[in-house]
JSON list of C-alpha atoms in Angstrom, two decimals:
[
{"chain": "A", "resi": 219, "resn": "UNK", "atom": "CA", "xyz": [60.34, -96.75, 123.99]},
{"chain": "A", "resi": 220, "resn": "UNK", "atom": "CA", "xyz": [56.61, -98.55, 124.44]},
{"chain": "A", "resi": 221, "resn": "UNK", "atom": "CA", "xyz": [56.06, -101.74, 126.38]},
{"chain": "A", "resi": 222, "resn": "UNK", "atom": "CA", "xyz": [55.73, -103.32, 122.94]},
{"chain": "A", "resi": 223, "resn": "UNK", "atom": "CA", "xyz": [59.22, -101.99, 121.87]},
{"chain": "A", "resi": 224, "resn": "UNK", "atom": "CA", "xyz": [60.67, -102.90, 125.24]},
{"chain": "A", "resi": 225, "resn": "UNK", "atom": "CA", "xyz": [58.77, -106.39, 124.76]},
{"chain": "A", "resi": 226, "resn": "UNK", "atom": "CA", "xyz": [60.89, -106.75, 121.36]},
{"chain": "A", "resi": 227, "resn": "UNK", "atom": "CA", "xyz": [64.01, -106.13, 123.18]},
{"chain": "A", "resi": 228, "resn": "UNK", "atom": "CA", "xyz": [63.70, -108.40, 126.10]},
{"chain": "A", "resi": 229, "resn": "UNK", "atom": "CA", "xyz": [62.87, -111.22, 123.24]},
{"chain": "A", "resi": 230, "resn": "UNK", "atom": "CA", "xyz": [66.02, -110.86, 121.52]},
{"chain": "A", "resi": 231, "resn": "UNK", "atom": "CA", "xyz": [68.41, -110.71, 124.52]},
{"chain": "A", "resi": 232, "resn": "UNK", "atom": "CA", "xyz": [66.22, -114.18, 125.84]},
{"chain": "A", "resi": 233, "resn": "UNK", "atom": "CA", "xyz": [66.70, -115.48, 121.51]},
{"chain": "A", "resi": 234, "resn": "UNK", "atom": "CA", "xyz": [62.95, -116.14, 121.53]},
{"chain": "A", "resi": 235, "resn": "UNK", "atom": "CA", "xyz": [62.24, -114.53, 118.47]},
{"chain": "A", "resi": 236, "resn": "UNK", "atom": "CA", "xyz": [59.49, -117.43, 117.59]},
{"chain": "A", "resi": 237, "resn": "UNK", "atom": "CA", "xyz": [57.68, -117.22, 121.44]},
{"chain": "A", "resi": 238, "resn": "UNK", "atom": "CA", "xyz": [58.89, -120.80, 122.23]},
{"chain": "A", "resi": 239, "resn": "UNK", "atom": "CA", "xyz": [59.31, -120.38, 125.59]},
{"chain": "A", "resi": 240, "resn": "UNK", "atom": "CA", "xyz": [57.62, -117.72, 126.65]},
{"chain": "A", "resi": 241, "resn": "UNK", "atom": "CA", "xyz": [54.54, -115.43, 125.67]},
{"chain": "A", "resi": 242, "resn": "UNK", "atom": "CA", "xyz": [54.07, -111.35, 125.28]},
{"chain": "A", "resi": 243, "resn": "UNK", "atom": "CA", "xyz": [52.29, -111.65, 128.01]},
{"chain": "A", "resi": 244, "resn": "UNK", "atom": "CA", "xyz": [54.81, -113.49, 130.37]},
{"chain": "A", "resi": 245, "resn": "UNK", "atom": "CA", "xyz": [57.50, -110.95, 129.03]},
{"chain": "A", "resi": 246, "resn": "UNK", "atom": "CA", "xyz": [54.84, -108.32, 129.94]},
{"chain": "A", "resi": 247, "resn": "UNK", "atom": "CA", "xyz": [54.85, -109.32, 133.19]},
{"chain": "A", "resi": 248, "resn": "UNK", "atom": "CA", "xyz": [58.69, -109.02, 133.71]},
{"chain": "A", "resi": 249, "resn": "UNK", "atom": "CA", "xyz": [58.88, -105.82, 132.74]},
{"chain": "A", "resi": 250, "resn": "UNK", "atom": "CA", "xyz": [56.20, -104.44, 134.56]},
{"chain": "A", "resi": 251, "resn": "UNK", "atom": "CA", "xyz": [58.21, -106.03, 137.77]},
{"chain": "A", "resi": 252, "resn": "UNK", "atom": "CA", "xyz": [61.67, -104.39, 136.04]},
{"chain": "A", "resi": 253, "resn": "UNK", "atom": "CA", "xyz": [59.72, -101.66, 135.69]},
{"chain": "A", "resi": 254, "resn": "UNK", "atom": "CA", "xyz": [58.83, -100.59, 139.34]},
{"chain": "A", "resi": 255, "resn": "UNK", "atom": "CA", "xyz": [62.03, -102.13, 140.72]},
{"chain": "A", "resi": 256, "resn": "UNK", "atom": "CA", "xyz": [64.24, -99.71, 138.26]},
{"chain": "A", "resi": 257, "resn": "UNK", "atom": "CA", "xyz": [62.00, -96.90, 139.56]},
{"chain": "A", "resi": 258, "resn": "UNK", "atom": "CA", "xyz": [62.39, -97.65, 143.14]},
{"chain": "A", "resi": 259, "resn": "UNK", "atom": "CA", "xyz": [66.45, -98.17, 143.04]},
{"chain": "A", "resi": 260, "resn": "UNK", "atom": "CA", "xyz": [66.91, -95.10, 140.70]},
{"chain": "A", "resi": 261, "resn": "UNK", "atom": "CA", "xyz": [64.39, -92.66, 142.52]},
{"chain": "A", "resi": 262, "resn": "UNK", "atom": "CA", "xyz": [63.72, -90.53, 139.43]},
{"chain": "A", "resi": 263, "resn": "UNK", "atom": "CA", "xyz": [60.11, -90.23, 139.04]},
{"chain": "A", "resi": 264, "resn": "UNK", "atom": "CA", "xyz": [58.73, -88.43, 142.05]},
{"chain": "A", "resi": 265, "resn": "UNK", "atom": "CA", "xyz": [55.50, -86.47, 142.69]},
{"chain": "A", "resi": 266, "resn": "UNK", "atom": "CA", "xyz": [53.56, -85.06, 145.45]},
{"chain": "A", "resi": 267, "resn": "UNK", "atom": "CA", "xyz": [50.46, -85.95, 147.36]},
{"chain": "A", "resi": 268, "resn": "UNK", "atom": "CA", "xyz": [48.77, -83.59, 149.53]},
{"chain": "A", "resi": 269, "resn": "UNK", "atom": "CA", "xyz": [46.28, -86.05, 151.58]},
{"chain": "A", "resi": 270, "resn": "UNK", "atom": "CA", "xyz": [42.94, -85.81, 154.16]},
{"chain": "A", "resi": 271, "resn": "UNK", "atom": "CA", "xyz": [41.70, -88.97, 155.38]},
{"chain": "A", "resi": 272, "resn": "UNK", "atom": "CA", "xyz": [38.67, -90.58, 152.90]},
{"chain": "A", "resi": 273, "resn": "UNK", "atom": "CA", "xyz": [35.24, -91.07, 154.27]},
{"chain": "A", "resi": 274, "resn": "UNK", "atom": "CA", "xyz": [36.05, -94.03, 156.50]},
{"chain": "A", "resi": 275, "resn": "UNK", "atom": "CA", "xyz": [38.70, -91.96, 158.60]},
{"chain": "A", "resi": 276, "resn": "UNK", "atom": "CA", "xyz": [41.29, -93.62, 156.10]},
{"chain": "A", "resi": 277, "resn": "UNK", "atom": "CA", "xyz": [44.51, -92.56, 154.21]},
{"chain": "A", "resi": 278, "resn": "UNK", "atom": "CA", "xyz": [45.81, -94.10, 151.12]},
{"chain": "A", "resi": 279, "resn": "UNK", "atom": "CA", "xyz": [48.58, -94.22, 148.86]},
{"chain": "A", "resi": 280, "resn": "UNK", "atom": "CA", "xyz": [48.42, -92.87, 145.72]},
{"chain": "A", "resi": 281, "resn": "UNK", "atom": "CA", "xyz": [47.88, -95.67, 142.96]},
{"chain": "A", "resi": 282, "resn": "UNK", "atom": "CA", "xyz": [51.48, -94.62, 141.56]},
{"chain": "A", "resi": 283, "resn": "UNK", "atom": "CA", "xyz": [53.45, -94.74, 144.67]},
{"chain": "A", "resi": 284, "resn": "UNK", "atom": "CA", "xyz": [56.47, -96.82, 145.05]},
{"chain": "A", "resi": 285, "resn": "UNK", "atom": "CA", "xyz": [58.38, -95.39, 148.43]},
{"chain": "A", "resi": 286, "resn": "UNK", "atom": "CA", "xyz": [58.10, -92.63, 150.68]},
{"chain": "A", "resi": 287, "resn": "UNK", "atom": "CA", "xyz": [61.19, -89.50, 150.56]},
{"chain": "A", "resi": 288, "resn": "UNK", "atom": "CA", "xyz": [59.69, -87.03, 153.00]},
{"chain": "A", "resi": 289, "resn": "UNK", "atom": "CA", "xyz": [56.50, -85.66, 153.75]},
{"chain": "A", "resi": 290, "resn": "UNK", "atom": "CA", "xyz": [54.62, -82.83, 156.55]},
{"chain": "A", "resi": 291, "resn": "UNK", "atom": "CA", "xyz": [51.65, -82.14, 158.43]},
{"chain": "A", "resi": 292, "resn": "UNK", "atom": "CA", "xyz": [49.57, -79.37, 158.10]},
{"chain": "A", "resi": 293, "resn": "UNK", "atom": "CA", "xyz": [51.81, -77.45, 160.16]},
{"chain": "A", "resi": 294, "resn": "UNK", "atom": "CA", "xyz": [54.73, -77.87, 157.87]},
{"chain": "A", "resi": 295, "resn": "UNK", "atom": "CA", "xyz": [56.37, -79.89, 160.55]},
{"chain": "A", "resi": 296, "resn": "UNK", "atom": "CA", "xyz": [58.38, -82.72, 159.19]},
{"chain": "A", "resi": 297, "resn": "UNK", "atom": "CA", "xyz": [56.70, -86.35, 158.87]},
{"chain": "A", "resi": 298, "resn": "UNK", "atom": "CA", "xyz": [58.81, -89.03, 160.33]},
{"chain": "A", "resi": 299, "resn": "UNK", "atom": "CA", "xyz": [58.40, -92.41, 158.76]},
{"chain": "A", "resi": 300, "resn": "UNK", "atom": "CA", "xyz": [58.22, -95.63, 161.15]},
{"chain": "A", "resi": 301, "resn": "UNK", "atom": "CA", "xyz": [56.59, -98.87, 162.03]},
{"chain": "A", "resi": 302, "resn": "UNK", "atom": "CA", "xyz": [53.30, -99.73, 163.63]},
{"chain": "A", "resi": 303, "resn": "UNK", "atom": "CA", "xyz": [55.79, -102.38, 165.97]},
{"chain": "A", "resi": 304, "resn": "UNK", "atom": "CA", "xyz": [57.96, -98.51, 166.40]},
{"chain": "A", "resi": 305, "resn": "UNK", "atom": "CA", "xyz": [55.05, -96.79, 167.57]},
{"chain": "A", "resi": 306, "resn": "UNK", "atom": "CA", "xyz": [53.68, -99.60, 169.55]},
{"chain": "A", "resi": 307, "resn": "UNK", "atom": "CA", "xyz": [56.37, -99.58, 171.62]},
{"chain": "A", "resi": 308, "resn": "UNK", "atom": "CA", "xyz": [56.42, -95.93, 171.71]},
{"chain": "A", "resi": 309, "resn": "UNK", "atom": "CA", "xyz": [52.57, -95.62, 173.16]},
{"chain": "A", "resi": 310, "resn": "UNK", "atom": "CA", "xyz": [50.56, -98.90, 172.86]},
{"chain": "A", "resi": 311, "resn": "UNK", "atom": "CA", "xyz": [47.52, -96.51, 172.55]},
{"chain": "A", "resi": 312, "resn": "UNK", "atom": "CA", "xyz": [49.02, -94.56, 169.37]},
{"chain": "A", "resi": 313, "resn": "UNK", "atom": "CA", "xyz": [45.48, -95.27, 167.40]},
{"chain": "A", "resi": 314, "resn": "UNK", "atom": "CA", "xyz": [43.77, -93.31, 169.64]},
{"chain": "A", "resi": 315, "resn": "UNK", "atom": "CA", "xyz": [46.15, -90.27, 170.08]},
{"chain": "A", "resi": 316, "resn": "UNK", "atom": "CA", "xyz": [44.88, -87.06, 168.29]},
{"chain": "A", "resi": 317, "resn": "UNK", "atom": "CA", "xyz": [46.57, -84.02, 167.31]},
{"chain": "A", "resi": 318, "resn": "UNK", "atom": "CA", "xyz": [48.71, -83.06, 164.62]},
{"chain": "A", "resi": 319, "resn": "UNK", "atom": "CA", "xyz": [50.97, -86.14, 163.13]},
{"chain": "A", "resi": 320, "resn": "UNK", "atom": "CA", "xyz": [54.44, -87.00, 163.77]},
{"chain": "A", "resi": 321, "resn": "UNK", "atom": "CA", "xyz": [54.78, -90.20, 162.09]},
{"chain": "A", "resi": 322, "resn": "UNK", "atom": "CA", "xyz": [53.89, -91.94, 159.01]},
{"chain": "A", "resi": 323, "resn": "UNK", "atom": "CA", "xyz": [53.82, -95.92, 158.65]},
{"chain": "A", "resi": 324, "resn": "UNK", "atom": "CA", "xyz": [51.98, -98.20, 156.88]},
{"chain": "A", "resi": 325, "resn": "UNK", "atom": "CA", "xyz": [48.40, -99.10, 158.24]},
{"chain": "A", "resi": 326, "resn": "UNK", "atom": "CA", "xyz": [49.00, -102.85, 159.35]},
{"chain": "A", "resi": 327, "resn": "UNK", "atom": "CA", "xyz": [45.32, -104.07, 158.31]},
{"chain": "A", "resi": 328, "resn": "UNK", "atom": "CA", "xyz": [44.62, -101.87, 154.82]},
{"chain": "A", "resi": 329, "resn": "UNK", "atom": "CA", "xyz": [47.40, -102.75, 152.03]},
{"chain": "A", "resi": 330, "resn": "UNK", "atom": "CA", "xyz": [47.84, -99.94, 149.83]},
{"chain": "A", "resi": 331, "resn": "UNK", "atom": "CA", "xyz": [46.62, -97.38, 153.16]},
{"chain": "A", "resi": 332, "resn": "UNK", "atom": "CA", "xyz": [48.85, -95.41, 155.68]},
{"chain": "A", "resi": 333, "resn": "UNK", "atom": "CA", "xyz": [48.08, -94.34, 159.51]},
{"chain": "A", "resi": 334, "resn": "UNK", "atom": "CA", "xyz": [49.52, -91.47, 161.30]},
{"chain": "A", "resi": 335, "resn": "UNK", "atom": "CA", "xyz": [50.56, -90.70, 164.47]},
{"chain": "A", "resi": 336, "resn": "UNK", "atom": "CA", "xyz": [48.71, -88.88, 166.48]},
{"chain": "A", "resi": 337, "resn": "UNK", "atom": "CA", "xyz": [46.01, -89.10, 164.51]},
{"chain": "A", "resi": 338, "resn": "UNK", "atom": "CA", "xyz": [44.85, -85.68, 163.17]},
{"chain": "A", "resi": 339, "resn": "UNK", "atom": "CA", "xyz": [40.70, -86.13, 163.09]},
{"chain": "A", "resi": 340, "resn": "UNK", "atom": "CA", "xyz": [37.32, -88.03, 163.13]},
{"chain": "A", "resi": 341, "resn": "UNK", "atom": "CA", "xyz": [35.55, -89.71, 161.25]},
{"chain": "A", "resi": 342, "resn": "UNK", "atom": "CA", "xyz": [34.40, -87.97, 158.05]},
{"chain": "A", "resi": 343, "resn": "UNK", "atom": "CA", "xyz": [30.11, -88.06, 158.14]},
{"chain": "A", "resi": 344, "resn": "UNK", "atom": "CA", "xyz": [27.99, -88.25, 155.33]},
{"chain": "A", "resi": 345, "resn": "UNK", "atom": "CA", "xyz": [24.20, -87.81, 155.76]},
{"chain": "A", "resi": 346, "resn": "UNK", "atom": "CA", "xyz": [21.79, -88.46, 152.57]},
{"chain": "A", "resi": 347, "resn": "UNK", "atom": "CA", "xyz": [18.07, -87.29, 152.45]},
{"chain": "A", "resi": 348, "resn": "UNK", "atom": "CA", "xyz": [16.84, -90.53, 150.46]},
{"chain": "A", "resi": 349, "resn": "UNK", "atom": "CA", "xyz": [13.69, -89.87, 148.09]},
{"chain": "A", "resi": 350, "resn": "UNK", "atom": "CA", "xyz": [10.41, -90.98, 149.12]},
{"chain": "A", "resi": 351, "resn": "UNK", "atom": "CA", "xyz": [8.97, -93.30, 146.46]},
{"chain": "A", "resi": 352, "resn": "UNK", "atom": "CA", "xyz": [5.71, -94.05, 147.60]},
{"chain": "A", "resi": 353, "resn": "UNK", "atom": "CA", "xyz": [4.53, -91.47, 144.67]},
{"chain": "A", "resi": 354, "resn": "UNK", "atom": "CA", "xyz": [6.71, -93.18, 141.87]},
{"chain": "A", "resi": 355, "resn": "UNK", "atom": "CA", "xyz": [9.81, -91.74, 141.03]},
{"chain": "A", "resi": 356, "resn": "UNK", "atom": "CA", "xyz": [10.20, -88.11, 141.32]},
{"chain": "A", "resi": 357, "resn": "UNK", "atom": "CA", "xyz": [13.90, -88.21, 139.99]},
{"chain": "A", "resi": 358, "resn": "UNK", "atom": "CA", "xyz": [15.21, -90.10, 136.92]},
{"chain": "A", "resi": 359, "resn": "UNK", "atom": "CA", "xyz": [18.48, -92.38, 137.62]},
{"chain": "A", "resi": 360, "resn": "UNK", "atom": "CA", "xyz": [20.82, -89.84, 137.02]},
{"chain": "A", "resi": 361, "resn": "UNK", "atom": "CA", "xyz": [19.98, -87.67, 139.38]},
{"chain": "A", "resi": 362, "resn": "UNK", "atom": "CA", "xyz": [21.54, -87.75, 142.87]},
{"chain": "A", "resi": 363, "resn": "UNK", "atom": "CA", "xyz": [23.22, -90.58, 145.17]},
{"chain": "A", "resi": 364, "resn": "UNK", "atom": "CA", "xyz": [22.30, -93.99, 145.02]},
{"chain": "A", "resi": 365, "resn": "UNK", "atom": "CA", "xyz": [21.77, -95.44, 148.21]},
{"chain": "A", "resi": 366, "resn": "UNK", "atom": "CA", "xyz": [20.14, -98.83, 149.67]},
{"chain": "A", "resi": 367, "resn": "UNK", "atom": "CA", "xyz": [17.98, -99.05, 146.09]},
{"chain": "A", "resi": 368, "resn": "UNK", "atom": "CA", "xyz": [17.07, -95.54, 146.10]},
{"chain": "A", "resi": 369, "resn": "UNK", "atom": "CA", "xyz": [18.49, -92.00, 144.92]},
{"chain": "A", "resi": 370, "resn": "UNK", "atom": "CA", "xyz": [18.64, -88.80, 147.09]},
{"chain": "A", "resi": 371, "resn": "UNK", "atom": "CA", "xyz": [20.37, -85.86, 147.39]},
{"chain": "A", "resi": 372, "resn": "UNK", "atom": "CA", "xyz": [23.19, -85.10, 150.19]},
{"chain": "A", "resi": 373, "resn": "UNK", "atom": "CA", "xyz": [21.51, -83.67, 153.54]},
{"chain": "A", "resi": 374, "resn": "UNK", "atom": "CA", "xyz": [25.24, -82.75, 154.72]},
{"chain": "A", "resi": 375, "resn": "UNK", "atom": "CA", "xyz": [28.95, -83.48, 154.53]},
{"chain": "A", "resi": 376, "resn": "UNK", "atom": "CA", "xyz": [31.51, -83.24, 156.95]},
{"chain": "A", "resi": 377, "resn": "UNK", "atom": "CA", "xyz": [34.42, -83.63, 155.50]},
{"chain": "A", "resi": 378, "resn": "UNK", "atom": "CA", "xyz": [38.21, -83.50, 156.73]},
{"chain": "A", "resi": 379, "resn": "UNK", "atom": "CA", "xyz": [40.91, -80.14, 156.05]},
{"chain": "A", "resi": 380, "resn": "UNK", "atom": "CA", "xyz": [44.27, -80.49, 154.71]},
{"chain": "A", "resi": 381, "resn": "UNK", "atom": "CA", "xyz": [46.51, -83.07, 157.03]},
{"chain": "A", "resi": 382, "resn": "UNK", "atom": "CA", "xyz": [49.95, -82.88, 155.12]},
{"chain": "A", "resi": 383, "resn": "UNK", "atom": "CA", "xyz": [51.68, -83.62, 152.07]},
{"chain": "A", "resi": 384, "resn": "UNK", "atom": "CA", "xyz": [53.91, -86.25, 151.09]},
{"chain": "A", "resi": 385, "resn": "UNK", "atom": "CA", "xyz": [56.90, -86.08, 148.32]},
{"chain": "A", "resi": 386, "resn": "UNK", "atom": "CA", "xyz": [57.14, -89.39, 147.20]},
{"chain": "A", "resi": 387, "resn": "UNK", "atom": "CA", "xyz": [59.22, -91.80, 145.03]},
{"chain": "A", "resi": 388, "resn": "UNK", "atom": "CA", "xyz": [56.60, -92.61, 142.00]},
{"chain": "A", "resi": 389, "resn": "UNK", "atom": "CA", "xyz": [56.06, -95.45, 139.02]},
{"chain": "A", "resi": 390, "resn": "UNK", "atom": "CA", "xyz": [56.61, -93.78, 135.83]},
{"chain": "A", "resi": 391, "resn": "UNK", "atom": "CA", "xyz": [55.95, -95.27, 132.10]},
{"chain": "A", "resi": 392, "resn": "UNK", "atom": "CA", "xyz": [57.96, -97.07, 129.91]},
{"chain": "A", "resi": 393, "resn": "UNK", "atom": "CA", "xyz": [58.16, -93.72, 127.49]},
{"chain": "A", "resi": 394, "resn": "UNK", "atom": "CA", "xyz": [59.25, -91.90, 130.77]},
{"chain": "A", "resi": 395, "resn": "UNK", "atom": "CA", "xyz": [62.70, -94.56, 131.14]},
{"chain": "A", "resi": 396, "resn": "UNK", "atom": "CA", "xyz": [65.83, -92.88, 129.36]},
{"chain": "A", "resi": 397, "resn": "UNK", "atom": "CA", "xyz": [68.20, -95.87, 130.82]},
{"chain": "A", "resi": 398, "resn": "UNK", "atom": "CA", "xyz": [65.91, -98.27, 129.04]},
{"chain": "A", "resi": 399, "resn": "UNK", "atom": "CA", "xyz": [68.66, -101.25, 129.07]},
{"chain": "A", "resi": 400, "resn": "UNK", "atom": "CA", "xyz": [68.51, -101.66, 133.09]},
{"chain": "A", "resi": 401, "resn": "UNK", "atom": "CA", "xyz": [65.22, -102.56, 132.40]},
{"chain": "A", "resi": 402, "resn": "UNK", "atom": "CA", "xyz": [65.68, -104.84, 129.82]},
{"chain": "A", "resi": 403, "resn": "UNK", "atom": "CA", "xyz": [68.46, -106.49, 132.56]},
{"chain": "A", "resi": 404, "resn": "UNK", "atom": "CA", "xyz": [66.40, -106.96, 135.45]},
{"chain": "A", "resi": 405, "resn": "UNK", "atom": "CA", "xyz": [64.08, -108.16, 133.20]},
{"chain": "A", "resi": 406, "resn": "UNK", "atom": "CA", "xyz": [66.22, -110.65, 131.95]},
{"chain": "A", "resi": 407, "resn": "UNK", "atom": "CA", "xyz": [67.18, -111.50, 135.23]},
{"chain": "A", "resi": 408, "resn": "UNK", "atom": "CA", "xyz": [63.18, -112.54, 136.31]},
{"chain": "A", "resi": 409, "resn": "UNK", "atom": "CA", "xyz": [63.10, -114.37, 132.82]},
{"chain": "A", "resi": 410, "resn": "UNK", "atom": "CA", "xyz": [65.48, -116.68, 134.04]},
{"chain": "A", "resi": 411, "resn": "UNK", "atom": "CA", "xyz": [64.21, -117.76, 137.05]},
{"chain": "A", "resi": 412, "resn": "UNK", "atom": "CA", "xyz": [60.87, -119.01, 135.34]},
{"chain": "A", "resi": 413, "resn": "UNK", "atom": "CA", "xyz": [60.07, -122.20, 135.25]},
{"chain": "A", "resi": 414, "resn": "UNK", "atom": "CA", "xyz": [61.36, -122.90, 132.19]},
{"chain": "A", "resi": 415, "resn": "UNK", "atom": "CA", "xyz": [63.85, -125.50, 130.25]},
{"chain": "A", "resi": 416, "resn": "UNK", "atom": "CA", "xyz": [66.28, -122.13, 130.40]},
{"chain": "A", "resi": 417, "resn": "UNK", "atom": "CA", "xyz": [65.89, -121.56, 133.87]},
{"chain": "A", "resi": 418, "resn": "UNK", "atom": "CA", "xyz": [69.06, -120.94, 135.47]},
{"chain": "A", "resi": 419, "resn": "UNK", "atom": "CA", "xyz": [70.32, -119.09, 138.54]},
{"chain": "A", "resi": 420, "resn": "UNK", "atom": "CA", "xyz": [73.37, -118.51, 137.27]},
{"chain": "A", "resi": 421, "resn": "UNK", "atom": "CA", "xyz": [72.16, -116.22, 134.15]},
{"chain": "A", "resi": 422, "resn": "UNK", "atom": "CA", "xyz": [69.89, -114.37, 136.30]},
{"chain": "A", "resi": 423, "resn": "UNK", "atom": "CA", "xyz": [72.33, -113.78, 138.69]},
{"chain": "A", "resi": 424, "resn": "UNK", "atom": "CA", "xyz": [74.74, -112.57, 136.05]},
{"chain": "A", "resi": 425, "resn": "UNK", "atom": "CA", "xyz": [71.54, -110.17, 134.64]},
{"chain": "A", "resi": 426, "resn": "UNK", "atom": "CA", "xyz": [70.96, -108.45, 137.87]},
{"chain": "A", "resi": 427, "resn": "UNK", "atom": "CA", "xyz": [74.94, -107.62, 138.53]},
{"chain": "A", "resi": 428, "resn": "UNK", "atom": "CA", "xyz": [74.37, -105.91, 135.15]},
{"chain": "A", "resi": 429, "resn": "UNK", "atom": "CA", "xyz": [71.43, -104.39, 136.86]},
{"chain": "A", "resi": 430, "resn": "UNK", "atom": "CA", "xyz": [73.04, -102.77, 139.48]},
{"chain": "A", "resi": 431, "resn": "UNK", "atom": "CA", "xyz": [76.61, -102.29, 138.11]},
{"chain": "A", "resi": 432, "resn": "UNK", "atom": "CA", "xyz": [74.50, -99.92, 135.39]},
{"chain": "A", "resi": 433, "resn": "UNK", "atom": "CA", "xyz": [72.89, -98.34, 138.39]},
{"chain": "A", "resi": 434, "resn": "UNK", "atom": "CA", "xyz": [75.88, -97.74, 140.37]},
{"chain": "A", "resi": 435, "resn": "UNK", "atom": "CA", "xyz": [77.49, -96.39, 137.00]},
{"chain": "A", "resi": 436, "resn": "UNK", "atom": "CA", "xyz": [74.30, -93.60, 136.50]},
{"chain": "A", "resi": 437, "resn": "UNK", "atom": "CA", "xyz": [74.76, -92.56, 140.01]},
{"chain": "A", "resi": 438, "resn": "UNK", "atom": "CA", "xyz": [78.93, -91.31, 139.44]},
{"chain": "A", "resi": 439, "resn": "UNK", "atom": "CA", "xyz": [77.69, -89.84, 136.76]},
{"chain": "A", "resi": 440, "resn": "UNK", "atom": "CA", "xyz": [74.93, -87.81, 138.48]},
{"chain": "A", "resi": 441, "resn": "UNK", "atom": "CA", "xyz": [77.48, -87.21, 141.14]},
{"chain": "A", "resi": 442, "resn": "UNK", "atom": "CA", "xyz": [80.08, -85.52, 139.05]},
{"chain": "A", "resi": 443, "resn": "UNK", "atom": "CA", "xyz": [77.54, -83.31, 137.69]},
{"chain": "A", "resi": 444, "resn": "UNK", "atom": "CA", "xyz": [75.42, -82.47, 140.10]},
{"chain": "A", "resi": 445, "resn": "UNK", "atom": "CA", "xyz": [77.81, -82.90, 143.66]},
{"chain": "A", "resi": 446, "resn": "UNK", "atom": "CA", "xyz": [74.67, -85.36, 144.27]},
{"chain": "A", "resi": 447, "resn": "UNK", "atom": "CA", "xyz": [73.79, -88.64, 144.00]},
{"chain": "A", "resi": 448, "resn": "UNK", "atom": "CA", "xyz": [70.73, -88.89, 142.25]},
{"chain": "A", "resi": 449, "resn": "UNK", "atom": "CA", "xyz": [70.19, -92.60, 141.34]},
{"chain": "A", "resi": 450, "resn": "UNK", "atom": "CA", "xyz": [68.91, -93.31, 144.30]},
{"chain": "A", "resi": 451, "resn": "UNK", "atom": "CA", "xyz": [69.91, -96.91, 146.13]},
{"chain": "A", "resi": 452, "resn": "UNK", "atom": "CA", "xyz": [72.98, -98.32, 145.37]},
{"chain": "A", "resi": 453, "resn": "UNK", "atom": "CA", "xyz": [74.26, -102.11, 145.71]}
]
């Protein structure tokens, strides 16, 4: 199923077939949130990451991620995941430790960037050999790297090696959801909590023990085929 099929759905569980209380684009929304809530409980879409820091000295998450499963340096040692308050405590001078990483944990001033402990470089350098324009333009626009109103060519790069990989739980698509229906009820279950003349607490309570009572359901079933649960978090 689409968004637009999945849109459909929601509408007729909510009986809104004529958009009187809410829009595509609100019902958009609430699936988008179902959406990456179904694929972090059920832990089905996964991929992996190999990483070195960008030019700043940072690392960030990939745009899909949702949760971290396990991950290693580039000595195939295992990654252990834990808090900036965990590692605090653990050496108040962790950001300034160097070697190969232990840790993993969320950088505490970057959303959407991670930090690791010790850390395993410098500072990536980039030098650019700006063109002088003195004698009108010797390239065209296209050519080079644009810097401070000019365009040159790269003098040198230093840039980082391989620090580690990370297997990691991932957002998939809308096509990508087989169990499309505890979608459509943690969807439901956002729908009525808007401020709406249907709000109610009650419904959306009800919704999200359908939620999880479906999740809890895939996860025997994965069990008794597999010997593993594979549904990821239960409730």
């Amino acid at each position: 199923m689409n968004k637009k099929e999945f849109t459909d759905k929601l509408r007729l569980y909510l009986a809104d077939a004529d958009s009187k209380i809410w829009q595509d684009s609100e019902l958009g929304d609430f699936l988008d949130e179902a959406l990456k809530q179904y694929c972090t409980d059920a832990c089905l879409f996964t991929g992996v990451y190999k990483f070195s820091p960008d030019e700043k000295g940072n690392y960030k998450y990939p745009s899909d991620w949702l949760g971290f499963k396990v991950g290693w340096n580039e000595k195939s040692d295992t990654l252990i995941p834990a808090t900036g308050r965990e590692l605090f405590v653990l050496n108040q001078k962790n950001q300034k430790v160097s070697g190969s990483a232990q840790y993993i944990f969320d950088d505490q001033y970057d959303h959407g960037y991670f930090s690791l402990y010790p850390k395993p470089g410098n500072n990536q350098n980039v030098k650019f050999m700006v063109q002088d324009n003195s004698f009108g333009e010797i390239f065209d626009n296209s050519f080079g790297v644009f810097l401070n109103g000019q365009y040159g060519t790269t003098l040198s790069l230093n840039s980082f090696d391989y620090s580690g990989e990370i297997y990691y739980i991932k957002l998939g698509s809308f096509e990508e959801v087989t169990d499309y229906m505890a979608v459509i009820y943690y969807a439901l279950s956002i729908a009525y909590l808007a401020d709406t003349e249907l709000a109610s607490s009650e419904n959306s309570d009800f919704w999200k023990r359908m939620y999880r009572d479906r999740l809890s359901a895939f996860g025997r079933i994965s069990f008794n085929n597999s010997g593993n649960f594979a549904a990821g978090n239960f409730y």
